[in-house]
Short mmCIF file of C-alpha atoms in Angstrom, two decimals:
data_model
loop_
_atom_site.label_atom_id
_atom_site.label_comp_id
_atom_site.label_asym_id
_atom_site.label_seq_id
_atom_site.Cartn_x
_atom_site.Cartn_y
_atom_site.Cartn_z
CA MET A 1 18.58 14.13 18.01
CA LYS A 2 19.83 10.61 18.54
CA ARG A 3 23.53 9.86 18.48
CA ALA A 4 24.90 8.23 15.36
CA VAL A 5 26.91 5.02 15.49
CA LEU A 6 30.59 5.88 15.07
CA LEU A 7 33.76 4.12 14.07
CA GLY A 8 36.50 6.65 14.77
CA SER A 9 35.14 9.74 13.03
CA ILE A 10 33.27 7.83 10.29
CA TYR A 11 29.72 6.54 10.52
CA THR A 12 29.59 2.77 10.35
CA VAL A 13 27.59 1.79 7.30
CA ALA A 14 30.03 -0.40 5.39
CA ALA A 15 29.24 -3.57 7.30
CA MET A 16 25.54 -3.19 6.53
CA LEU A 17 25.89 -2.81 2.76
CA PRO A 18 24.97 -5.56 0.33
CA LEU A 19 26.51 -6.07 -3.12
CA ALA A 20 30.06 -6.39 -1.85
CA ALA A 21 32.74 -6.01 -4.51
CA ALA A 22 36.43 -6.82 -4.36
CA ALA A 23 37.47 -3.24 -5.08
CA GLY A 24 36.02 0.05 -6.21
CA GLN A 25 34.83 0.03 -9.79
CA ALA A 26 34.42 2.70 -12.48
CA THR A 27 32.63 2.13 -15.76
CA ARG A 28 31.59 4.48 -18.55
CA ALA A 29 28.86 4.28 -21.15
CA SER A 30 26.92 6.47 -23.55
CA PHE A 31 23.91 8.25 -22.03
CA GLY A 32 22.59 9.81 -25.23
CA HIS A 33 23.24 12.89 -27.36
CA THR A 34 22.48 16.60 -27.10
CA ALA A 35 20.35 18.33 -29.70
CA ASP A 36 23.48 19.32 -31.63
CA GLY A 37 24.79 15.77 -31.64
CA GLN A 38 27.32 15.82 -28.81
CA ASN A 39 27.77 12.46 -27.09
CA VAL A 40 26.93 12.45 -23.39
CA GLU A 41 28.56 9.77 -21.25
CA ILE A 42 27.65 8.47 -17.83
CA VAL A 43 30.27 7.12 -15.43
CA THR A 44 29.28 4.74 -12.65
CA LEU A 45 31.47 4.72 -9.52
CA THR A 46 30.96 1.84 -7.09
CA ASN A 47 32.86 1.34 -3.85
CA SER A 48 33.76 -2.05 -2.42
CA HIS A 49 30.56 -2.12 -0.34
CA GLY A 50 28.16 -1.44 -3.22
CA MET A 51 27.43 2.26 -2.72
CA ARG A 52 27.07 3.72 -6.22
CA ALA A 53 27.29 7.17 -7.83
CA ARG A 54 26.39 7.89 -11.45
CA VAL A 55 27.86 11.05 -12.95
CA MET A 56 27.02 12.34 -16.42
CA THR A 57 29.07 14.62 -18.63
CA TYR A 58 26.08 16.83 -19.43
CA GLY A 59 26.45 19.55 -16.83
CA ALA A 60 29.10 17.50 -14.98
CA ALA A 61 26.08 16.38 -12.97
CA LEU A 62 25.37 13.81 -10.28
CA GLN A 63 22.59 11.74 -11.83
CA SER A 64 22.07 9.30 -8.96
CA LEU A 65 23.57 8.16 -5.66
CA LEU A 66 22.63 4.91 -3.93
CA VAL A 67 23.01 5.13 -0.14
CA PRO A 68 22.06 2.50 2.49
CA ASP A 69 19.54 2.97 5.27
CA ARG A 70 19.88 1.54 8.80
CA ASN A 71 18.87 -1.90 7.48
CA GLY A 72 21.37 -1.82 4.64
CA LYS A 73 18.71 -1.15 2.00
CA LEU A 74 20.00 1.05 -0.81
CA ALA A 75 17.97 3.95 -2.18
CA ASP A 76 18.70 6.73 -4.65
CA VAL A 77 18.82 9.96 -2.63
CA VAL A 78 19.11 12.30 -5.66
CA ILE A 79 16.07 13.48 -7.62
CA GLY A 80 16.33 13.76 -11.39
CA TYR A 81 15.57 11.83 -14.55
CA ASP A 82 16.20 8.29 -15.77
CA THR A 83 17.25 9.47 -19.23
CA LEU A 84 19.20 12.36 -20.70
CA GLN A 85 16.14 13.72 -22.48
CA GLY A 86 14.56 14.86 -19.24
CA TYR A 87 17.59 17.04 -18.46
CA LEU A 88 17.59 18.43 -22.00
CA ASP A 89 13.87 19.20 -22.06
CA ARG A 90 13.73 21.24 -18.86
CA ARG A 91 16.48 23.20 -17.15
CA GLN A 92 16.17 22.57 -13.42
CA TYR A 93 19.84 22.23 -12.39
CA PHE A 94 19.23 18.69 -11.07
CA GLY A 95 22.61 17.45 -9.83
CA ALA A 96 24.42 20.00 -11.97
CA THR A 97 27.67 21.88 -11.75
CA VAL A 98 26.70 25.56 -11.83
CA GLY A 99 28.92 28.44 -12.95
CA ARG A 100 30.75 30.54 -13.96
CA TYR A 101 28.99 32.28 -11.12
CA ALA A 102 26.67 30.15 -8.98
CA ASN A 103 23.67 32.09 -7.67
CA ARG A 104 22.69 35.58 -8.82
CA ILE A 105 24.37 38.64 -10.31
CA ALA A 106 22.11 41.69 -10.03
CA HIS A 107 21.03 43.06 -13.41
CA GLY A 108 23.65 40.80 -14.99
CA LYS A 109 26.32 43.46 -14.44
CA PHE A 110 29.59 43.72 -12.56
CA THR A 111 32.71 45.86 -12.74
CA LEU A 112 36.18 44.35 -12.73
CA ASP A 113 39.39 46.37 -12.94
CA GLY A 114 37.40 49.43 -13.98
CA LYS A 115 35.47 47.76 -16.81
CA THR A 116 31.78 46.89 -16.68
CA TYR A 117 30.65 43.53 -18.04
CA ASN A 118 27.12 42.62 -19.11
CA LEU A 119 26.02 39.00 -18.69
CA THR A 120 23.19 37.10 -20.29
CA LEU A 121 19.96 37.40 -18.29
CA ASN A 122 17.96 34.29 -17.42
CA ASP A 123 16.24 35.14 -14.13
CA GLY A 124 14.10 38.15 -14.87
CA ALA A 125 16.42 41.15 -14.84
CA ASN A 126 19.26 39.13 -13.32
CA SER A 127 21.80 36.48 -14.27
CA LEU A 128 21.50 33.15 -12.44
CA HIS A 129 23.96 30.22 -12.27
CA GLY A 130 26.12 31.43 -15.15
CA GLY A 131 23.46 32.89 -17.42
CA ALA A 132 21.41 31.64 -20.34
CA LYS A 133 23.74 28.73 -21.06
CA GLY A 134 25.83 28.02 -18.00
CA PHE A 135 28.06 25.08 -17.16
CA ASP A 136 24.97 22.98 -16.38
CA MET A 137 24.04 23.00 -20.10
CA GLN A 138 27.43 22.02 -21.50
CA ALA A 139 28.75 18.62 -22.54
CA TRP A 140 31.97 18.23 -20.54
CA LYS A 141 34.92 16.14 -21.72
CA ILE A 142 36.14 13.16 -19.70
CA LEU A 143 39.85 13.41 -18.93
CA ASP A 144 40.27 10.37 -16.72
CA VAL A 145 38.35 7.48 -15.17
CA LYS A 146 39.94 5.45 -12.38
CA ALA A 147 38.93 2.27 -10.61
CA GLY A 148 40.60 1.01 -7.41
CA ALA A 149 40.31 1.95 -3.76
CA THR A 150 38.71 5.32 -4.57
CA PRO A 151 37.07 5.23 -8.01
CA SER A 152 36.81 8.61 -9.71
CA VAL A 153 36.07 10.53 -12.87
CA THR A 154 37.61 13.85 -13.93
CA MET A 155 35.92 16.08 -16.51
CA GLU A 156 36.85 19.35 -18.15
CA TYR A 157 35.05 22.24 -19.79
CA VAL A 158 36.77 25.18 -21.47
CA SER A 159 34.61 28.30 -21.33
CA PRO A 160 35.78 30.75 -24.03
CA ASP A 161 36.49 34.42 -23.50
CA GLY A 162 33.16 36.26 -23.57
CA ASP A 163 31.07 33.17 -22.78
CA GLN A 164 27.75 34.50 -21.39
CA GLY A 165 29.50 37.87 -21.09
CA TYR A 166 32.31 36.75 -18.74
CA PRO A 167 35.88 37.79 -19.52
CA GLY A 168 38.75 35.35 -19.99
CA THR A 169 39.07 31.79 -21.23
CA LEU A 170 38.29 29.68 -18.18
CA THR A 171 39.46 26.06 -17.98
CA VAL A 172 37.36 24.18 -15.43
CA LYS A 173 37.84 20.69 -14.02
CA ALA A 174 35.43 18.63 -11.93
CA THR A 175 36.47 15.42 -10.19
CA TYR A 176 33.96 13.10 -8.53
CA SER A 177 35.37 10.36 -6.28
CA LEU A 178 33.74 7.74 -4.07
CA SER A 179 35.71 6.35 -1.14
CA ASP A 180 35.31 3.13 0.82
CA ASP A 181 34.08 5.04 3.86
CA ASN A 182 31.04 6.18 1.84
CA GLN A 183 32.28 9.66 1.15
CA LEU A 184 31.42 11.36 -2.12
CA LYS A 185 33.86 14.13 -2.95
CA ILE A 186 33.55 16.76 -5.68
CA GLY A 187 36.63 18.80 -6.44
CA TYR A 188 36.26 21.87 -8.65
CA SER A 189 39.20 23.87 -9.99
CA ALA A 190 39.55 26.62 -12.58
CA THR A 191 42.25 28.74 -14.22
CA THR A 192 41.96 31.75 -16.48
CA ASP A 193 44.01 33.70 -19.04
CA LYS A 194 42.42 37.07 -18.07
CA PRO A 195 41.09 38.47 -14.79
CA THR A 196 37.54 37.22 -14.30
CA ILE A 197 35.09 36.19 -11.56
CA VAL A 198 34.42 32.60 -10.55
CA ASN A 199 32.02 30.90 -8.15
CA ILE A 200 31.34 27.23 -8.94
CA SER A 201 29.12 24.91 -6.91
CA ASN A 202 26.96 21.81 -7.16
CA HIS A 203 23.16 21.94 -7.32
CA THR A 204 22.09 18.41 -6.37
CA TYR A 205 18.57 18.05 -5.00
CA TRP A 206 18.61 15.65 -2.04
CA ASN A 207 15.99 13.52 -0.35
CA LEU A 208 17.60 11.22 2.23
CA ALA A 209 14.49 9.06 2.41
CA GLY A 210 14.92 8.33 -1.31
CA GLU A 211 13.83 10.24 -4.39
CA GLY A 212 10.11 10.01 -4.99
CA SER A 213 9.39 9.24 -1.33
CA GLY A 214 7.64 12.55 -0.68
CA SER A 215 8.37 15.57 1.46
CA VAL A 216 11.69 16.33 3.16
CA MET A 217 10.05 18.62 5.71
CA ASP A 218 10.60 16.13 8.57
CA GLN A 219 14.29 15.67 7.77
CA GLU A 220 16.46 17.40 10.35
CA LEU A 221 18.94 20.06 9.25
CA MET A 222 21.81 21.78 11.02
CA ILE A 223 23.63 24.79 9.54
CA PRO A 224 26.24 26.41 11.82
CA GLY A 225 25.89 29.89 10.30
CA ASP A 226 24.84 32.68 12.68
CA ALA A 227 23.64 35.10 9.96
CA ILE A 228 22.09 35.25 6.52
CA THR A 229 22.47 37.78 3.70
CA PRO A 230 18.86 39.02 3.44
CA VAL A 231 17.25 39.88 0.11
CA SER A 232 15.12 42.87 -0.77
CA ASP A 233 12.37 41.20 -2.79
CA ALA A 234 11.37 38.07 -4.71
CA ALA A 235 14.25 38.60 -7.16
CA ALA A 236 16.50 37.28 -4.34
CA ILE A 237 19.27 39.86 -4.72
CA PRO A 238 21.07 40.50 -1.40
CA THR A 239 20.71 43.92 0.17
CA GLY A 240 24.39 43.84 1.14
CA SER A 241 23.67 43.57 4.86
CA PHE A 242 23.97 40.70 7.34
CA ALA A 243 21.03 39.60 9.49
CA PRO A 244 21.47 37.44 12.62
CA VAL A 245 19.51 34.18 12.59
CA ALA A 246 18.88 34.17 16.37
CA GLY A 247 15.16 34.22 17.09
CA THR A 248 14.20 33.73 13.43
CA PRO A 249 13.08 30.77 11.26
CA TYR A 250 16.62 30.74 9.79
CA ASP A 251 18.25 29.54 12.99
CA PHE A 252 19.46 26.02 12.21
CA ARG A 253 22.44 26.16 14.58
CA LYS A 254 20.69 23.38 16.49
CA ALA A 255 19.21 20.71 14.24
CA LYS A 256 15.50 20.96 13.58
CA PRO A 257 13.05 19.63 10.99
CA ILE A 258 13.26 21.62 7.76
CA GLY A 259 9.52 22.28 7.88
CA ARG A 260 9.25 23.36 11.52
CA ASP A 261 9.28 27.12 10.84
CA ILE A 262 8.80 27.23 7.06
CA ARG A 263 5.22 28.50 7.38
CA ASP A 264 6.05 31.41 9.66
CA GLY A 265 4.18 34.21 7.94
CA ARG A 266 5.94 36.87 9.99
CA SER A 267 9.07 36.28 7.90
CA GLN A 268 9.18 38.40 4.77
CA GLN A 269 12.21 36.45 3.58
CA LEU A 270 10.20 33.22 3.56
CA LEU A 271 7.44 34.97 1.64
CA PHE A 272 9.90 36.23 -0.96
CA GLY A 273 11.32 32.75 -1.58
CA HIS A 274 8.12 30.71 -1.03
CA GLY A 275 10.20 28.92 1.60
CA TYR A 276 13.92 28.74 2.30
CA ASP A 277 16.09 30.05 -0.54
CA MET A 278 18.88 32.14 0.91
CA ASN A 279 22.55 32.31 1.76
CA TRP A 280 23.85 31.45 5.24
CA VAL A 281 27.01 33.22 6.42
CA LEU A 282 29.47 30.61 7.66
CA SER A 283 32.54 32.86 7.68
CA ARG A 284 33.71 36.12 6.11
CA LYS A 285 36.53 34.45 4.15
CA GLU A 286 37.57 31.09 2.77
CA VAL A 287 38.84 28.63 5.38
CA GLU A 288 39.89 25.00 5.63
CA PRO A 289 37.01 22.58 4.87
CA ARG A 290 34.74 22.05 7.86
CA VAL A 291 31.18 20.83 8.45
CA VAL A 292 28.78 23.36 6.91
CA ALA A 293 25.60 21.27 7.21
CA ARG A 294 24.28 18.04 8.66
CA VAL A 295 21.03 16.41 7.56
CA GLU A 296 19.33 13.35 9.04
CA ASP A 297 16.27 11.44 7.91
CA PRO A 298 14.70 9.97 11.08
CA GLN A 299 12.73 7.35 9.16
CA SER A 300 15.57 5.70 7.22
CA GLY A 301 18.37 6.69 9.60
CA ARG A 302 20.45 8.13 6.75
CA VAL A 303 22.78 10.97 7.74
CA MET A 304 24.67 13.32 5.44
CA LYS A 305 27.43 15.64 6.60
CA LEU A 306 28.53 18.34 4.15
CA TRP A 307 32.08 19.74 4.23
CA SER A 308 33.42 22.83 2.43
CA GLY A 309 35.76 25.75 2.99
CA LYS A 310 33.58 28.36 1.28
CA PRO A 311 32.15 31.26 3.33
CA GLY A 312 28.54 30.85 2.21
CA LEU A 313 25.92 28.11 1.95
CA GLN A 314 22.77 28.53 -0.12
CA PHE A 315 19.93 26.43 1.29
CA TYR A 316 16.88 25.90 -0.94
CA SER A 317 13.89 23.86 0.21
CA GLY A 318 12.54 22.84 -3.20
CA ASN A 319 9.90 25.55 -3.22
CA PHE A 320 9.26 25.62 -6.96
CA LEU A 321 8.86 21.89 -7.52
CA ASP A 322 5.25 22.27 -8.55
CA GLY A 323 3.99 18.83 -9.48
CA THR A 324 4.68 19.24 -13.19
CA THR A 325 8.02 17.37 -13.13
CA VAL A 326 7.86 13.61 -13.73
CA GLY A 327 11.23 12.27 -12.67
CA LYS A 328 12.82 8.89 -12.07
CA ASP A 329 10.57 5.84 -12.15
CA HIS A 330 7.64 8.13 -13.12
CA HIS A 331 7.71 9.90 -9.74
CA ILE A 332 6.06 13.33 -9.61
CA TYR A 333 8.10 15.90 -7.69
CA ARG A 334 6.12 18.38 -5.62
CA GLN A 335 6.98 21.37 -3.44
CA GLY A 336 9.33 20.38 -0.63
CA ASP A 337 10.20 16.96 -2.05
CA ALA A 338 13.95 17.73 -2.00
CA PHE A 339 16.45 20.25 -0.69
CA VAL A 340 19.61 21.84 -2.11
CA LEU A 341 22.77 22.85 -0.22
CA GLU A 342 25.31 24.84 -2.27
CA PRO A 343 28.65 25.80 -0.69
CA GLN A 344 29.82 28.95 -2.46
CA LEU A 345 30.71 32.62 -2.25
CA PHE A 346 27.91 34.97 -1.29
CA PRO A 347 25.36 35.84 -3.99
CA ASP A 348 26.18 38.96 -6.04
CA THR A 349 29.59 39.28 -4.36
CA PRO A 350 31.10 41.32 -7.24
CA ASN A 351 28.58 44.09 -6.52
CA HIS A 352 29.05 44.13 -2.72
CA PRO A 353 32.59 44.97 -1.54
CA ASP A 354 31.75 43.88 2.02
CA PHE A 355 31.11 40.34 0.73
CA GLY A 356 34.73 39.75 -0.25
CA SER A 357 36.06 39.03 -3.73
CA ALA A 358 35.23 36.59 -6.54
CA ARG A 359 38.20 37.69 -8.65
CA LEU A 360 40.46 35.12 -10.31
CA ALA A 361 43.65 36.26 -12.03
CA PRO A 362 46.00 34.47 -14.43
CA GLY A 363 48.41 32.27 -12.50
CA GLU A 364 45.88 31.61 -9.73
CA THR A 365 43.72 28.53 -9.28
CA TYR A 366 40.13 28.64 -8.07
CA ARG A 367 39.06 25.66 -5.93
CA ASN A 368 35.91 24.44 -4.26
CA ILE A 369 36.17 21.06 -2.53
CA ILE A 370 32.76 19.67 -1.53
CA VAL A 371 32.55 16.48 0.54
CA TYR A 372 29.40 14.53 1.37
CA ARG A 373 29.92 12.00 4.18
CA PHE A 374 27.12 9.46 4.53
CA GLY A 375 26.26 7.33 7.52
CA ILE A 376 23.39 6.13 9.66
CA ASP A 377 21.77 6.86 12.96
CA ALA A 378 20.88 3.33 13.95
CA ALA A 379 18.80 4.35 16.95
CA ALA A 380 16.31 6.81 15.43
CA ASN A 381 12.74 5.59 14.79
CA LYS A 382 13.50 1.86 14.66
#
């Protein structure tokens, strides 16, 4: 691994960016309508160096993100669709906010304060990413759009009591902001009027070489977790135990290419998920935000550092991109063409006391702050 070029603690990319602007900009426009006629808007955030994020209100989703390579050339590092219709036609969680409970709930059931709740099932016998119609399928409302030094957009969705089987009216906010040091920040918060469970994350599919450029298997990943929560079968429900990563294909404590060990047939976990699709244990409780992953593309030099305070990180290597998705600019997405990193609570936490708690009570505020810091490694593969 080559050393990145640093300025203080921030990677120096600003000086290499074209399209300089006097200050950060934020614009909003219509992006189309849902089947029931709801207007979907798209907000474009541009920093003073030309880095650009586009965020749509359908699913409070990151639709695109332009990031420079070592030569200052911008590329979209987020896979997805050019138009709203692609997102409406096929649910793939591209760029989406997922909840109320990101990841899986076994059999769509959990018990809270002595009462059992039954959720909608959308992943075989289980509930995944909030159920049949999670946050990713809702048209969120824009509360605020700001230009200036750090352009941002704040959106809100109010999930009614009983939505997908979850108790309590949950008011959720998502704020995307883009700073001048090329940091994209997503801040999630939620409050409730009844005890409930909450686990919200972002499901962006990344390819640091640029969407449509092919496989991410040579991109180098570091995850500091020393254990995973293994699953029992292809349904991907945790057993409730913790398995050390040392000596296994899941050891990313030192950066390595994503594809280096992905074909290790001795690993039943890889067979279950058709690749990486599991939760890394970063801590046993919530902590102050820290680096939970680092990814580098040796060809372009792009580097992404991911910060969060959540105890778990779901890493998915794009295993079910099967060549039937035609995305942006008519690109076909195939297996391994993108990866997903979701900071969150552990999967199925409400059904595993040793995993901690997902409970949110009235008067409390749920938060998940996710920060993506982009830079370059100027030395790699010039």
